[in-house]
Structures are given as structure tokens and as C-alpha cells.
Amino acid sequence: MLRVVRTHAKTQKQMLRTLSSVVRTHAKTGPSALALLAPQQAVAWTYGELEERALKLAKGLRELGYQAGSIAVSTVPNTAENLLLHLGLSHLGAALATVKDASALAK
């Protein structure tokens, strides 16, 4: 699980946040703000759109049996879909390991 660690200057408390919680916060506070721009894929998603897509994907992944603690392995390249897969899994408390070559999985 990807975590963003921030320290508040006044309290020096560390706050651990998942990637999905960061996107969720932005989707609530500024849903129309641009979250992802991938011109090579003709993708321009706002935080609201990204969160909606991630929640739909998370639902489908849950139906396939993914849950908190699960680790999915994917060969999806560094694309908008890869980020979406990370977010969907993060919503479940699961993680994604991306590999370049699926043959590495057989070793």
C-alpha cells in the first residue's frame, strides 16, 4: 500500500494516508480540478472522475475476490489505467506489483 507521510509543523504528528484517501479528499474538496493528464492516451480526468472510476473498479475487484492484504500482479504499463488499478486496489486495502514481463512470474 502506498502511503503518503506528512508531518504537521505545529504538532509534529505523522499522518499516514493511502493513495486512495488522498484522491478521495481531493474529489470531495475539488472534484472538478484536473487530477490526471495523459495526452498520449487522450486522457484528462478530474479528481471526481478519477475517484468514480476507481470506486467502480474497486467494486469489480472485490467481486473477483480481492480484499485488504491482497497483492495483484500486473503487466499494465505506466498508463492512466495503471494508476486506476493502483487506486482501485488501494480502496480495498490491497496493493499492486507491476512487472515488465509476465514470464518473470513463472520463475
XYZ file of C-alpha atoms in Angstrom:
107
model
C 0.000 0.000 0.000
C 1.373 3.374 -0.959
C 1.372 5.771 1.941
C 1.961 9.474 1.994
C 3.638 10.559 5.215
C 3.179 14.165 6.255
C 4.325 15.933 9.379
C 2.357 18.868 10.742
C 4.788 21.607 11.746
C 2.985 22.560 14.975
C 2.295 19.115 16.422
C 4.978 17.054 14.678
C 2.363 14.300 14.383
C 2.746 11.958 11.461
C -0.349 11.278 9.428
C -0.356 8.177 7.261
C -2.640 8.347 4.245
C -3.231 5.919 1.437
C -3.161 6.989 -2.179
C -6.910 6.413 -2.412
C -7.573 8.604 0.640
C -5.610 11.470 -0.921
C -7.611 11.208 -4.155
C -10.871 10.866 -2.175
C -10.102 14.062 -0.243
C -9.407 15.976 -3.447
C -12.543 14.523 -5.063
C -14.614 15.891 -2.174
C -12.955 19.294 -1.914
C -12.284 19.995 -5.587
C -13.965 17.412 -7.794
C -13.562 19.452 -10.979
C -9.817 20.006 -10.523
C -7.591 18.184 -13.003
C -6.109 15.048 -11.426
C -4.534 13.266 -14.383
C -3.453 14.465 -17.785
C -2.099 11.862 -20.197
C -2.209 13.457 -23.659
C -0.621 10.422 -25.325
C -3.739 8.482 -24.255
C -6.176 11.367 -24.743
C -6.965 11.207 -21.011
C -7.850 14.210 -18.886
C -9.614 13.145 -15.680
C -10.729 15.349 -12.837
C -10.463 14.163 -9.246
C -14.202 13.465 -9.283
C -13.908 11.334 -12.423
C -10.821 9.528 -11.158
C -12.492 8.708 -7.839
C -15.661 7.498 -9.573
C -13.676 5.221 -11.901
C -11.542 3.895 -9.027
C -14.613 3.079 -6.922
C -16.228 1.202 -9.827
C -13.032 -0.750 -10.387
C -12.707 -1.479 -6.655
C -16.222 -2.925 -6.678
C -15.349 -5.229 -9.556
C -12.069 -6.269 -7.947
C -13.908 -7.039 -4.687
C -16.338 -9.227 -6.631
C -13.323 -11.095 -8.051
C -12.115 -11.819 -4.518
C -9.562 -9.093 -3.898
C -9.588 -7.761 -0.342
C -7.408 -5.971 2.192
C -3.954 -7.513 2.144
C -4.269 -8.886 -1.384
C -1.435 -8.265 -3.824
C -2.228 -8.122 -7.527
C 0.497 -8.534 -10.127
C 0.074 -6.792 -13.454
C 1.918 -6.154 -16.686
C -0.099 -2.993 -17.375
C 2.449 -0.361 -18.463
C 2.811 3.071 -16.892
C -0.524 4.424 -18.147
C -3.687 6.016 -16.815
C -5.104 2.512 -16.436
C -2.154 1.513 -14.253
C -2.868 4.427 -11.906
C -6.532 3.480 -11.904
C -5.647 -0.095 -10.973
C -3.442 1.176 -8.123
C -6.318 3.324 -6.852
C -8.942 0.607 -7.144
C -6.782 -1.802 -5.172
C -5.890 0.903 -2.654
C -9.594 1.419 -1.959
C -9.693 -2.231 -0.874
C -6.515 -2.060 1.185
C -4.765 -4.185 -1.434
C -1.577 -3.478 -3.381
C -0.303 -3.700 -6.938
C 3.032 -5.046 -8.122
C 3.738 -4.095 -11.725
C 6.192 -6.220 -13.698
C 7.522 -5.615 -17.192
C 7.451 -9.198 -18.356
C 4.862 -11.781 -17.372
C 7.439 -14.548 -17.874
C 9.151 -13.287 -14.703
C 6.138 -14.528 -12.751
C 6.806 -18.132 -13.743
C 10.307 -18.123 -12.231
